[in-house]
mmCIF file of C-alpha atoms in Angstrom:
data_model
loop_
_atom_site.group_PDB
_atom_site.id
_atom_site.type_symbol
_atom_site.label_atom_id
_atom_site.label_comp_id
_atom_site.label_asym_id
_atom_site.label_seq_id
_atom_site.Cartn_x
_atom_site.Cartn_y
_atom_site.Cartn_z
ATOM 1 C CA ALA A 12 12.273 -1.917 15.715
ATOM 2 C CA ALA A 13 15.456 -1.635 13.749
ATOM 3 C CA ALA A 14 16.156 -0.979 10.100
ATOM 4 C CA THR A 15 18.212 -3.858 8.756
ATOM 5 C CA THR A 16 18.730 -2.741 5.185
ATOM 6 C CA THR A 17 22.364 -2.143 4.419
ATOM 7 C CA ALA A 18 22.758 -1.086 0.819
ATOM 8 C CA ALA A 19 19.420 0.010 -0.581
ATOM 9 C CA ALA A 20 19.646 3.408 -2.221
ATOM 10 C CA VAL A 21 18.179 6.188 -0.108
ATOM 11 C CA LEU A 22 15.971 8.435 -2.193
ATOM 12 C CA VAL A 23 14.791 11.601 -0.446
ATOM 13 C CA ALA A 24 11.822 12.916 -2.401
ATOM 14 C CA ALA A 25 10.162 16.265 -1.801
ATOM 15 C CA PRO A 26 6.394 16.318 -1.190
ATOM 16 C CA SER A 27 4.520 16.581 -4.447
ATOM 17 C CA PRO A 28 2.561 19.811 -5.051
ATOM 18 C CA SER A 29 -0.273 17.572 -6.235
ATOM 19 C CA ALA A 30 -0.341 15.812 -2.896
ATOM 20 C CA ALA A 31 -0.374 19.106 -1.012
ATOM 21 C CA ALA A 32 -3.303 20.263 -3.117
ATOM 22 C CA THR A 33 -5.459 17.396 -1.872
ATOM 23 C CA ALA A 34 -6.117 18.944 1.547
ATOM 24 C CA THR A 35 -9.489 20.665 1.272
ATOM 25 C CA ALA A 36 -11.107 20.256 4.673
ATOM 26 C CA THR A 37 -11.902 23.529 6.406
ATOM 27 C CA ALA A 38 -10.159 24.618 9.580
ATOM 28 C CA THR A 39 -13.493 24.462 11.391
ATOM 29 C CA SER A 40 -14.238 20.858 10.424
ATOM 30 C CA ALA A 41 -10.657 19.832 11.180
ATOM 31 C CA ALA A 42 -10.824 21.382 14.631
ATOM 32 C CA ALA A 43 -14.116 19.602 15.303
ATOM 33 C CA ALA A 44 -12.633 16.315 14.163
ATOM 34 C CA ALA A 45 -9.629 16.844 16.408
ATOM 35 C CA SER A 46 -11.861 17.519 19.391
ATOM 36 C CA SER A 47 -14.036 14.436 18.900
ATOM 37 C CA SER A 48 -11.253 12.034 18.000
ATOM 38 C CA SER A 49 -8.235 12.915 20.143
ATOM 39 C CA SER A 50 -9.489 11.215 23.316
ATOM 40 C CA SER A 51 -10.790 8.248 21.326
ATOM 41 C CA ALA A 52 -7.417 7.877 19.637
ATOM 42 C CA SER A 53 -5.616 7.603 22.965
ATOM 43 C CA SER A 54 -7.850 4.719 24.066
ATOM 44 C CA ALA A 55 -7.408 2.979 20.704
ATOM 45 C CA ALA A 56 -3.635 3.322 20.974
ATOM 46 C CA HIS A 57 -3.780 1.887 24.503
ATOM 47 C CA PHE A 58 -5.586 -1.168 23.113
ATOM 48 C CA LEU A 59 -2.661 -1.939 20.804
ATOM 49 C CA GLN A 60 -0.197 -1.376 23.634
ATOM 50 C CA LYS A 61 -1.714 -4.332 25.466
ATOM 51 C CA VAL A 62 -1.090 -6.759 22.605
ATOM 52 C CA THR A 63 2.172 -8.278 21.372
ATOM 53 C CA VAL A 64 2.912 -8.945 17.716
ATOM 54 C CA GLU A 65 3.041 -12.670 18.496
ATOM 55 C CA GLN A 66 -0.488 -12.574 19.941
ATOM 56 C CA ALA A 67 -1.785 -10.825 16.849
ATOM 57 C CA LEU A 68 -0.120 -13.446 14.652
ATOM 58 C CA LYS A 69 -1.636 -16.449 16.440
ATOM 59 C CA SER A 70 -4.589 -16.703 14.094
ATOM 60 C CA GLN A 71 -2.391 -16.341 10.992
ATOM 61 C CA ILE A 72 -1.050 -19.323 9.074
ATOM 62 C CA TRP A 73 2.741 -19.402 9.131
ATOM 63 C CA ARG A 74 4.333 -19.314 5.690
ATOM 64 C CA GLU A 75 8.021 -19.431 4.972
ATOM 65 C CA ILE A 76 9.365 -16.118 3.722
ATOM 66 C CA VAL A 77 10.314 -16.117 0.045
ATOM 67 C CA THR A 78 13.548 -14.219 -0.664
ATOM 68 C CA ILE A 79 15.684 -13.390 -3.674
ATOM 69 C CA GLY A 80 19.430 -12.791 -4.008
ATOM 70 C CA GLU A 81 20.580 -9.295 -4.831
ATOM 71 C CA HIS A 82 22.324 -10.456 -8.020
ATOM 72 C CA GLU A 83 19.362 -12.392 -9.433
ATOM 73 C CA SER A 84 17.622 -10.830 -12.412
ATOM 74 C CA VAL A 85 14.456 -8.770 -12.380
ATOM 75 C CA ALA A 86 12.921 -11.400 -14.680
ATOM 76 C CA ASN A 87 13.647 -14.069 -12.069
ATOM 77 C CA ALA A 88 12.087 -11.871 -9.397
ATOM 78 C CA LEU A 89 8.922 -11.662 -11.514
ATOM 79 C CA LYS A 90 8.937 -15.440 -11.836
ATOM 80 C CA LYS A 91 9.260 -16.006 -8.079
ATOM 81 C CA LEU A 92 6.560 -13.474 -7.241
ATOM 82 C CA HIS A 93 4.245 -15.163 -9.745
ATOM 83 C CA GLU A 94 4.951 -18.691 -8.495
ATOM 84 C CA HIS A 95 4.166 -17.756 -4.897
ATOM 85 C CA ARG A 96 1.306 -15.366 -5.744
ATOM 86 C CA ILE A 97 2.882 -12.615 -3.650
ATOM 87 C CA LEU A 98 3.427 -8.911 -4.236
ATOM 88 C CA SER A 99 6.854 -8.459 -2.646
ATOM 89 C CA MET A 100 9.801 -10.258 -1.068
ATOM 90 C CA PRO A 101 12.985 -9.383 0.835
ATOM 91 C CA VAL A 102 16.250 -9.089 -1.080
ATOM 92 C CA ILE A 103 19.206 -10.775 0.612
ATOM 93 C CA SER A 104 22.951 -10.378 0.285
ATOM 94 C CA THR A 105 24.754 -13.239 -1.425
ATOM 95 C CA GLU A 106 28.104 -12.286 0.062
ATOM 96 C CA ASN A 107 27.396 -13.371 3.654
ATOM 97 C CA LYS A 108 26.944 -17.164 3.653
ATOM 98 C CA THR A 109 26.516 -17.573 7.429
ATOM 99 C CA ASN A 110 24.006 -14.876 8.408
ATOM 100 C CA THR A 111 21.110 -13.624 6.350
ATOM 101 C CA GLN A 112 21.648 -9.974 5.542
ATOM 102 C CA TYR A 113 18.653 -8.127 4.165
ATOM 103 C CA LYS A 114 19.247 -5.440 1.563
ATOM 104 C CA GLY A 115 15.675 -4.228 1.185
ATOM 105 C CA VAL A 116 12.399 -5.311 -0.403
ATOM 106 C CA ILE A 117 11.493 -5.720 -4.050
ATOM 107 C CA SER A 118 7.878 -5.704 -5.171
ATOM 108 C CA LEU A 119 5.882 -5.954 -8.355
ATOM 109 C CA GLY A 120 5.387 -2.229 -7.956
ATOM 110 C CA ASP A 121 9.157 -1.711 -8.221
ATOM 111 C CA VAL A 122 9.281 -3.637 -11.508
ATOM 112 C CA ILE A 123 6.302 -1.766 -12.941
ATOM 113 C CA TYR A 124 7.827 1.535 -11.811
ATOM 114 C CA GLU A 125 10.919 0.834 -13.918
ATOM 115 C CA ILE A 126 8.748 -0.031 -16.912
ATOM 116 C CA VAL A 127 6.260 2.849 -16.862
ATOM 117 C CA PHE A 128 8.983 5.470 -16.453
ATOM 118 C CA HIS A 129 11.321 3.955 -19.035
ATOM 119 C CA PRO A 130 11.848 6.460 -21.907
ATOM 120 C CA SER A 131 10.481 4.010 -24.490
ATOM 121 C CA MET A 132 7.139 3.865 -22.655
ATOM 122 C CA PHE A 133 6.290 7.542 -23.127
ATOM 123 C CA ARG A 134 4.080 7.078 -26.158
ATOM 124 C CA SER A 135 0.534 7.942 -27.103
ATOM 125 C CA ASP A 136 -2.228 5.352 -26.811
ATOM 126 C CA ASP A 137 -2.389 5.225 -30.633
ATOM 127 C CA GLU A 138 1.320 4.375 -30.789
ATOM 128 C CA PHE A 139 0.851 1.576 -28.277
ATOM 129 C CA LYS A 140 -1.892 0.110 -30.456
ATOM 130 C CA THR A 141 0.681 -0.535 -33.174
ATOM 131 C CA LEU A 142 3.185 -2.107 -30.751
ATOM 132 C CA SER A 143 3.019 -5.898 -30.523
ATOM 133 C CA GLY A 144 3.440 -7.803 -27.276
ATOM 134 C CA THR A 145 6.737 -9.223 -28.532
ATOM 135 C CA GLN A 146 8.050 -5.758 -29.330
ATOM 136 C CA PHE A 147 6.988 -4.509 -25.900
ATOM 137 C CA ILE A 148 8.908 -7.292 -24.136
ATOM 138 C CA GLN A 149 11.952 -6.810 -26.357
ATOM 139 C CA GLU A 150 12.137 -3.114 -25.474
ATOM 140 C CA ILE A 151 12.274 -3.766 -21.723
ATOM 141 C CA GLU A 152 14.190 -7.087 -21.751
ATOM 142 C CA LYS A 153 17.676 -5.663 -22.019
ATOM 143 C CA SER A 154 17.074 -2.404 -20.162
ATOM 144 C CA ILE A 155 15.111 -3.806 -17.191
ATOM 145 C CA LEU A 156 14.321 -7.540 -17.038
ATOM 146 C CA SER A 157 17.884 -8.811 -17.492
ATOM 147 C CA LYS A 158 19.329 -6.464 -14.853
ATOM 148 C CA PRO A 159 20.029 -7.616 -11.261
ATOM 149 C CA VAL A 160 17.398 -6.613 -8.694
ATOM 150 C CA SER A 161 20.056 -4.661 -6.770
ATOM 151 C CA LEU A 162 20.029 -2.028 -9.527
ATOM 152 C CA ILE A 163 16.372 -1.125 -8.992
ATOM 153 C CA LEU A 164 16.349 -1.512 -5.217
ATOM 154 C CA GLY A 165 15.634 1.775 -3.480
ATOM 155 C CA HIS A 166 14.211 3.621 -6.478
ATOM 156 C CA ARG A 167 10.826 3.717 -4.746
ATOM 157 C CA PRO A 168 10.326 4.669 -1.081
ATOM 158 C CA GLU A 169 9.017 1.312 0.117
ATOM 159 C CA SER A 170 11.951 -0.716 -1.202
ATOM 160 C CA GLN A 171 14.433 1.338 0.822
ATOM 161 C CA GLU A 172 13.659 -0.135 4.240
ATOM 162 C CA LEU A 173 12.756 -3.429 5.824
ATOM 163 C CA TRP A 174 11.717 -3.003 9.448
ATOM 164 C CA VAL A 175 12.234 -5.947 11.803
ATOM 165 C CA PHE A 176 10.367 -6.542 15.064
ATOM 166 C CA LYS A 177 10.601 -9.099 17.843
ATOM 167 C CA PRO A 178 7.565 -11.322 18.558
ATOM 168 C CA GLN A 179 7.243 -9.749 22.025
ATOM 169 C CA ASP A 180 7.161 -6.176 20.713
ATOM 170 C CA ARG A 181 3.911 -4.325 21.296
ATOM 171 C CA LEU A 182 1.493 -4.049 18.404
ATOM 172 C CA SER A 183 1.325 -0.306 19.022
ATOM 173 C CA ARG A 184 4.961 -0.031 17.908
ATOM 174 C CA VAL A 185 4.224 -1.757 14.615
ATOM 175 C CA ALA A 186 1.109 0.372 14.099
ATOM 176 C CA GLU A 187 3.279 3.487 14.358
ATOM 177 C CA TYR A 188 5.223 2.376 11.278
ATOM 178 C CA PHE A 189 2.043 1.348 9.472
ATOM 179 C CA ALA A 190 0.573 4.780 10.260
ATOM 180 C CA ARG A 191 3.621 6.316 8.611
ATOM 181 C CA GLY A 192 2.835 4.409 5.409
ATOM 182 C CA ALA A 193 4.804 1.140 5.646
ATOM 183 C CA HIS A 194 2.728 -1.756 4.301
ATOM 184 C CA ARG A 195 4.567 -4.659 5.909
ATOM 185 C CA VAL A 196 7.268 -5.507 8.459
ATOM 186 C CA MET A 197 9.250 -8.621 9.320
ATOM 187 C CA VAL A 198 8.827 -10.437 12.645
ATOM 188 C CA LYS A 199 11.792 -12.419 13.934
ATOM 189 C CA SER A 200 11.637 -16.135 14.716
ATOM 190 C CA ASN A 201 10.038 -17.059 18.035
ATOM 191 C CA GLY A 202 11.836 -20.410 18.292
ATOM 192 C CA HIS A 203 8.865 -22.404 16.989
ATOM 193 C CA TYR A 204 8.396 -20.597 13.691
ATOM 194 C CA GLY A 205 10.838 -18.896 11.388
ATOM 195 C CA PRO A 206 10.640 -15.177 10.539
ATOM 196 C CA ARG A 207 7.271 -13.987 9.286
ATOM 197 C CA ILE A 208 5.850 -11.062 7.362
ATOM 198 C CA PHE A 209 3.230 -9.041 9.227
ATOM 199 C CA SER A 210 1.192 -6.679 7.053
ATOM 200 C CA GLN A 211 -1.252 -3.822 7.451
ATOM 201 C CA SER A 212 -4.002 -6.267 6.497
ATOM 202 C CA ASP A 213 -2.989 -8.616 9.334
ATOM 203 C CA CYS A 214 -3.101 -5.750 11.823
ATOM 204 C CA VAL A 215 -6.510 -4.474 10.676
ATOM 205 C CA ARG A 216 -7.914 -8.028 10.740
ATOM 206 C CA TYR A 217 -6.847 -8.291 14.381
ATOM 207 C CA ILE A 218 -8.543 -4.983 15.179
ATOM 208 C CA ALA A 219 -11.695 -6.173 13.369
ATOM 209 C CA GLN A 220 -11.932 -9.067 15.829
ATOM 210 C CA HIS A 221 -12.103 -6.598 18.725
ATOM 211 C CA LEU A 222 -14.323 -3.787 17.425
ATOM 212 C CA HIS A 223 -16.506 -3.904 20.544
ATOM 213 C CA ASP A 224 -13.607 -3.768 22.987
ATOM 214 C CA TYR A 225 -14.121 -0.863 25.394
ATOM 215 C CA LEU A 226 -10.844 0.701 24.230
ATOM 216 C CA VAL A 227 -11.573 0.285 20.509
ATOM 217 C CA GLU A 228 -15.234 1.239 20.340
ATOM 218 C CA PRO A 229 -14.784 4.968 21.119
ATOM 219 C CA ILE A 230 -12.790 5.522 17.913
ATOM 220 C CA VAL A 231 -14.597 3.118 15.562
ATOM 221 C CA ARG A 232 -18.054 4.446 16.429
ATOM 222 C CA LEU A 233 -17.110 7.841 14.959
ATOM 223 C CA SER A 234 -18.022 8.553 11.351
ATOM 224 C CA VAL A 235 -15.370 8.685 8.650
ATOM 225 C CA GLU A 236 -16.241 12.358 8.217
ATOM 226 C CA GLU A 237 -15.629 13.059 11.908
ATOM 227 C CA LEU A 238 -12.266 11.327 11.535
ATOM 228 C CA GLY A 239 -11.176 13.651 8.734
ATOM 229 C CA MET A 240 -11.299 11.147 5.875
ATOM 230 C CA VAL A 241 -13.687 13.140 3.657
ATOM 231 C CA LYS A 242 -11.666 15.405 1.354
ATOM 232 C CA GLY A 243 -14.098 16.568 -1.338
ATOM 233 C CA PRO A 244 -14.576 15.459 -4.980
ATOM 234 C CA GLU A 245 -12.113 17.997 -6.389
ATOM 235 C CA SER A 246 -9.247 16.643 -4.278
ATOM 236 C CA VAL A 247 -9.497 12.950 -5.159
ATOM 237 C CA ILE A 248 -7.085 11.864 -7.880
ATOM 238 C CA THR A 249 -8.797 9.533 -10.366
ATOM 239 C CA MET A 250 -8.316 7.812 -13.700
ATOM 240 C CA SER A 251 -10.699 7.071 -16.563
ATOM 241 C CA THR A 252 -11.862 3.702 -17.904
ATOM 242 C CA LYS A 253 -10.383 4.881 -21.233
ATOM 243 C CA ASP A 254 -6.864 5.169 -19.800
ATOM 244 C CA THR A 255 -4.372 2.350 -20.244
ATOM 245 C CA ALA A 256 -3.145 0.447 -17.210
ATOM 246 C CA LEU A 257 0.360 1.722 -17.988
ATOM 247 C CA SER A 258 -0.703 5.381 -17.782
ATOM 248 C CA GLY A 259 -2.695 4.613 -14.633
ATOM 249 C CA PHE A 260 0.296 3.082 -12.842
ATOM 250 C CA ARG A 261 2.438 6.016 -13.952
ATOM 251 C CA LYS A 262 -0.018 8.452 -12.379
ATOM 252 C CA LEU A 263 -0.170 6.261 -9.270
ATOM 253 C CA MET A 264 3.593 6.310 -8.842
ATOM 254 C CA GLU A 265 4.470 9.854 -9.876
ATOM 255 C CA ILE A 266 2.299 11.487 -7.218
ATOM 256 C CA GLN A 267 3.741 11.204 -3.720
ATOM 257 C CA TRP A 268 2.419 12.015 -0.268
ATOM 258 C CA THR A 269 4.037 12.369 3.113
ATOM 259 C CA ARG A 270 3.041 11.365 6.622
ATOM 260 C CA THR A 271 4.966 12.135 9.776
ATOM 261 C CA ALA A 272 5.176 9.750 12.719
ATOM 262 C CA LEU A 273 7.876 8.931 15.248
ATOM 263 C CA ASN A 274 9.434 12.301 14.348
ATOM 264 C CA LYS A 275 10.158 10.946 10.879
ATOM 265 C CA THR A 276 8.464 11.728 7.600
ATOM 266 C CA GLY A 277 7.628 8.898 5.238
ATOM 267 C CA VAL A 278 7.345 9.597 1.511
ATOM 268 C CA TRP A 279 5.142 7.177 -0.406
ATOM 269 C CA ASP A 280 3.446 6.608 -3.739
ATOM 270 C CA LEU A 281 -0.322 6.700 -3.881
ATOM 271 C CA SER A 282 -1.715 3.258 -3.058
ATOM 272 C CA ALA A 283 -4.685 3.249 -5.414
ATOM 273 C CA LEU A 284 -6.732 5.221 -7.929
ATOM 274 C CA PRO A 285 -10.509 5.048 -8.345
ATOM 275 C CA ILE A 286 -11.450 4.223 -11.940
ATOM 276 C CA ILE A 287 -14.237 6.545 -13.088
ATOM 277 C CA ASN A 288 -16.667 5.938 -15.975
ATOM 278 C CA GLU A 289 -18.141 8.563 -18.295
ATOM 279 C CA ARG A 290 -20.851 9.352 -15.711
ATOM 280 C CA GLY A 291 -18.292 10.075 -13.012
ATOM 281 C CA ARG A 292 -19.011 6.916 -11.020
ATOM 282 C CA VAL A 293 -16.465 4.524 -9.528
ATOM 283 C CA VAL A 294 -16.416 1.238 -11.434
ATOM 284 C CA GLY A 295 -13.101 -0.146 -10.202
ATOM 285 C CA THR A 296 -9.808 0.468 -8.429
ATOM 286 C CA LEU A 297 -6.280 0.346 -9.792
ATOM 287 C CA SER A 298 -3.687 -0.630 -7.201
ATOM 288 C CA GLN A 299 -0.530 -2.687 -6.940
ATOM 289 C CA SER A 300 -2.677 -5.634 -5.848
ATOM 290 C CA ASP A 301 -3.860 -5.817 -9.471
ATOM 291 C CA LEU A 302 -0.327 -6.852 -10.410
ATOM 292 C CA ARG A 303 -0.544 -10.133 -8.512
ATOM 293 C CA GLY A 304 0.199 -12.988 -10.903
ATOM 294 C CA ILE A 305 1.720 -10.866 -13.670
ATOM 295 C CA THR A 306 4.555 -12.515 -15.617
ATOM 296 C CA THR A 307 7.090 -11.498 -18.242
ATOM 297 C CA HIS A 308 4.705 -12.797 -20.912
ATOM 298 C CA THR A 309 1.672 -10.877 -19.598
ATOM 299 C CA LEU A 310 3.478 -7.532 -19.164
ATOM 300 C CA PRO A 311 2.142 -6.329 -22.561
ATOM 301 C CA LEU A 312 -1.330 -6.257 -20.977
ATOM 302 C CA LEU A 313 -0.219 -2.947 -19.464
ATOM 303 C CA MET A 314 -0.893 -1.381 -22.883
ATOM 304 C CA LYS A 315 -4.603 -2.271 -22.676
ATOM 305 C CA PRO A 316 -7.412 -0.113 -21.210
ATOM 306 C CA VAL A 317 -7.310 -0.415 -17.443
ATOM 307 C CA MET A 318 -10.487 -2.494 -16.987
ATOM 308 C CA ASP A 319 -9.380 -4.923 -19.723
ATOM 309 C CA PHE A 320 -6.021 -5.251 -17.964
ATOM 310 C CA ARG A 321 -7.639 -5.963 -14.598
ATOM 311 C CA ASN A 322 -10.078 -8.488 -16.040
ATOM 312 C CA ALA A 323 -7.357 -10.325 -17.962
ATOM 313 C CA LEU A 324 -4.997 -10.677 -14.970
ATOM 314 C CA SER A 325 -7.750 -11.651 -12.540
ATOM 315 C CA GLY A 326 -9.369 -14.131 -14.888
ATOM 316 C CA GLY A 327 -12.561 -12.104 -14.600
ATOM 317 C CA LYS A 328 -12.631 -12.486 -10.796
ATOM 318 C CA LEU A 329 -12.242 -8.889 -9.721
ATOM 319 C CA ALA A 330 -12.444 -7.904 -6.069
ATOM 320 C CA PRO A 331 -15.743 -6.213 -5.148
ATOM 321 C CA GLN A 332 -15.935 -2.414 -4.950
ATOM 322 C CA VAL A 333 -16.638 -1.354 -1.386
ATOM 323 C CA LYS A 334 -18.120 2.073 -0.790
ATOM 324 C CA VAL A 335 -19.133 3.959 2.325
ATOM 325 C CA SER A 336 -20.837 7.287 2.942
ATOM 326 C CA PRO A 337 -19.407 10.165 5.006
ATOM 327 C CA SER A 338 -21.816 9.331 7.829
ATOM 328 C CA ASP A 339 -20.815 5.653 8.008
ATOM 329 C CA THR A 340 -18.785 4.709 11.061
ATOM 330 C CA LEU A 341 -15.210 3.540 10.993
ATOM 331 C CA MET A 342 -16.521 0.264 12.471
ATOM 332 C CA SER A 343 -18.712 -0.248 9.405
ATOM 333 C CA ALA A 344 -15.843 0.588 7.036
ATOM 334 C CA ILE A 345 -13.431 -1.806 8.782
ATOM 335 C CA SER A 346 -15.986 -4.620 8.736
ATOM 336 C CA LYS A 347 -16.625 -4.176 5.000
ATOM 337 C CA ILE A 348 -12.923 -3.982 4.143
ATOM 338 C CA VAL A 349 -11.996 -7.090 6.143
ATOM 339 C CA LYS A 350 -14.974 -9.105 4.907
ATOM 340 C CA SER A 351 -14.198 -8.274 1.272
ATOM 341 C CA ARG A 352 -10.443 -8.888 1.758
ATOM 342 C CA ILE A 353 -9.517 -5.574 0.150
ATOM 343 C CA HIS A 354 -7.322 -2.638 1.175
ATOM 344 C CA ARG A 355 -9.680 0.349 1.024
ATOM 345 C CA ALA A 356 -13.230 1.615 0.720
ATOM 346 C CA TRP A 357 -14.111 4.669 -1.342
ATOM 347 C CA ILE A 358 -16.219 7.357 0.317
ATOM 348 C CA GLU A 359 -19.093 8.588 -1.871
ATOM 349 C CA ASP A 360 -21.378 11.543 -1.235
ATOM 350 C CA ASP A 361 -25.128 11.659 -1.885
ATOM 351 C CA GLU A 362 -24.500 12.408 -5.559
ATOM 352 C CA GLY A 363 -22.292 9.339 -6.025
ATOM 353 C CA ARG A 364 -19.058 11.329 -6.281
ATOM 354 C CA VAL A 365 -15.857 10.045 -4.692
ATOM 355 C CA VAL A 366 -14.941 12.384 -1.837
ATOM 356 C CA GLY A 367 -12.266 10.360 -0.056
ATOM 357 C CA ALA A 368 -11.069 6.918 0.947
ATOM 358 C CA VAL A 369 -10.699 4.713 4.005
ATOM 359 C CA SER A 370 -7.423 2.858 3.503
ATOM 360 C CA LEU A 371 -5.581 0.463 5.803
ATOM 361 C CA THR A 372 -3.041 3.220 6.462
ATOM 362 C CA ASP A 373 -5.853 5.620 7.380
ATOM 363 C CA ILE A 374 -7.360 3.087 9.779
ATOM 364 C CA LEU A 375 -4.083 2.337 11.530
ATOM 365 C CA ALA A 376 -3.228 6.046 11.767
ATOM 366 C CA ARG A 377 -6.300 6.434 13.972
ATOM 367 C CA PHE A 378 -4.830 3.814 16.315
ATOM 368 C CA SER A 379 -1.485 5.560 16.609
ATOM 369 C CA PRO A 380 -0.954 8.353 19.157
ATOM 370 C CA HIS A 381 1.801 9.716 16.907
ATOM 371 C CA ASP A 382 -0.241 10.397 13.818
ATOM 372 C CA PHE A 383 -2.955 12.981 14.196
ATOM 373 C CA SER A 384 -0.805 15.420 12.255
ATOM 374 C CA PHE A 385 -3.230 15.116 9.349
ATOM 375 C CA LEU A 386 -5.709 17.301 11.258
ATOM 376 C CA SER A 387 -3.318 20.240 11.684
ATOM 377 C CA TYR A 388 -2.183 19.640 8.079
ATOM 378 C CA TYR A 389 -5.699 20.402 6.871
ATOM 379 C CA GLN A 390 -5.844 23.443 9.133
ATOM 380 C CA ARG A 391 -2.542 24.820 7.853
ATOM 381 C CA SER A 392 -3.447 24.244 4.210
ATOM 382 C CA ARG A 393 -6.754 26.054 4.672
ATOM 383 C CA LEU A 394 -5.306 28.988 6.595
#
C-alpha cells in the first residue's frame, strides 16, 4: 500500500487524556484475554492472508468513484455528497490534467468539524433557540461554505491520507490499516473496472460470509469480554437525549484515541456516542453516518436535540439499535452488525448499562496480527 496524498496538511495530535482514561480492564483480565485470543488471532490473520482484495470485492457492486476538485467550494462538496448519498469522497488536484493526483479525502465529518468548532458556534442551548435557520447559515456561509475544500483538508486525521491498494494485494494488508483506524481505502483498476472504494464494512461483510471457516471460528467463538471489548460503565463516553446534535458532534470530534499497527500510530476521532435517556439506557447512537443526506439548507438541524436531528435527517427511518452482552460471542456480534447494516453494537451489562462497544475497527483488529497492543495498553494503564 502506498500513501498517494500530496498536499493534505499533516496534523500530529497528542493522545487525549480522556481517551487514556477509558482503559479500565484489570491486568488479570487483560492477561487472560491475551492468553485465550493470541493463538486465535494468528489463525484469523492467516485467513485474510489467503484472500486478495479483488476476491473480497467480487460480491460488491462496482460504483464509479465520485471526486471533487481541490478548488471547489465546501458548499459544492456538500451538494455532491448529498446527491450521491455518500459520506466522503477523494479530493483531486486540478493542476495535473493528464494523471489523477489525489490530495486526500473530504467527508461530511470534515465539514461538520469546521462548523462545530467555529467560534460563533460556542453558544448555550438557550442562545441557539433564538437563532433562526437563516442566521445560522449566514454565519457559516462566508467563513466555511464558500471556502475551497483544500483549506479544510487535513484538519482531521482521516482526511490526511488516502491509501491505495492493488486488486491482487492480500486482504490481510488492508485489514492492518483498518485495524489502525482507517475506515476506507482505494483499490486500483483491475482492467475491467475502474478504481473502487473498499471500506471496513465491505471487509467485515466478507468475514461474515466465512464465520465457520476453520481459521475464523477460533477467534469468533470467543466472547466479547474475552476479547477485551468490555471496558466498564464509567469509561464509556456518552451523550444525553437533551443535548443538541451540534454539542454531540463536538464531543465526538474533540476526544481522540490512538491505535498502533505497522509500527505507526493512528490518531482518530471517536466514531460514535451512545445516546442515553434519563434512566441511563441507550436509545440511539450519534455517528457520522447520521450526517448522510445533510445539505446546506438542513445544517440548522444541528441546533436541535440530538434525537430530533436524527429523526429529521432520516425521515423517521432510524437504523436499529443493536446490543450484545459481555458473554455474547464475536460471531454473534458480527452477524447482528452485518444483518442490521450498521457499524457497531453496544455492549450492555445485566443492569442495562453500556460497558463497551463492538465496532468494525474492533472486529478487524482481532484479525490483524499487528494489533493486540490494546491488551498491554490495559495492563499498563492498570499498573
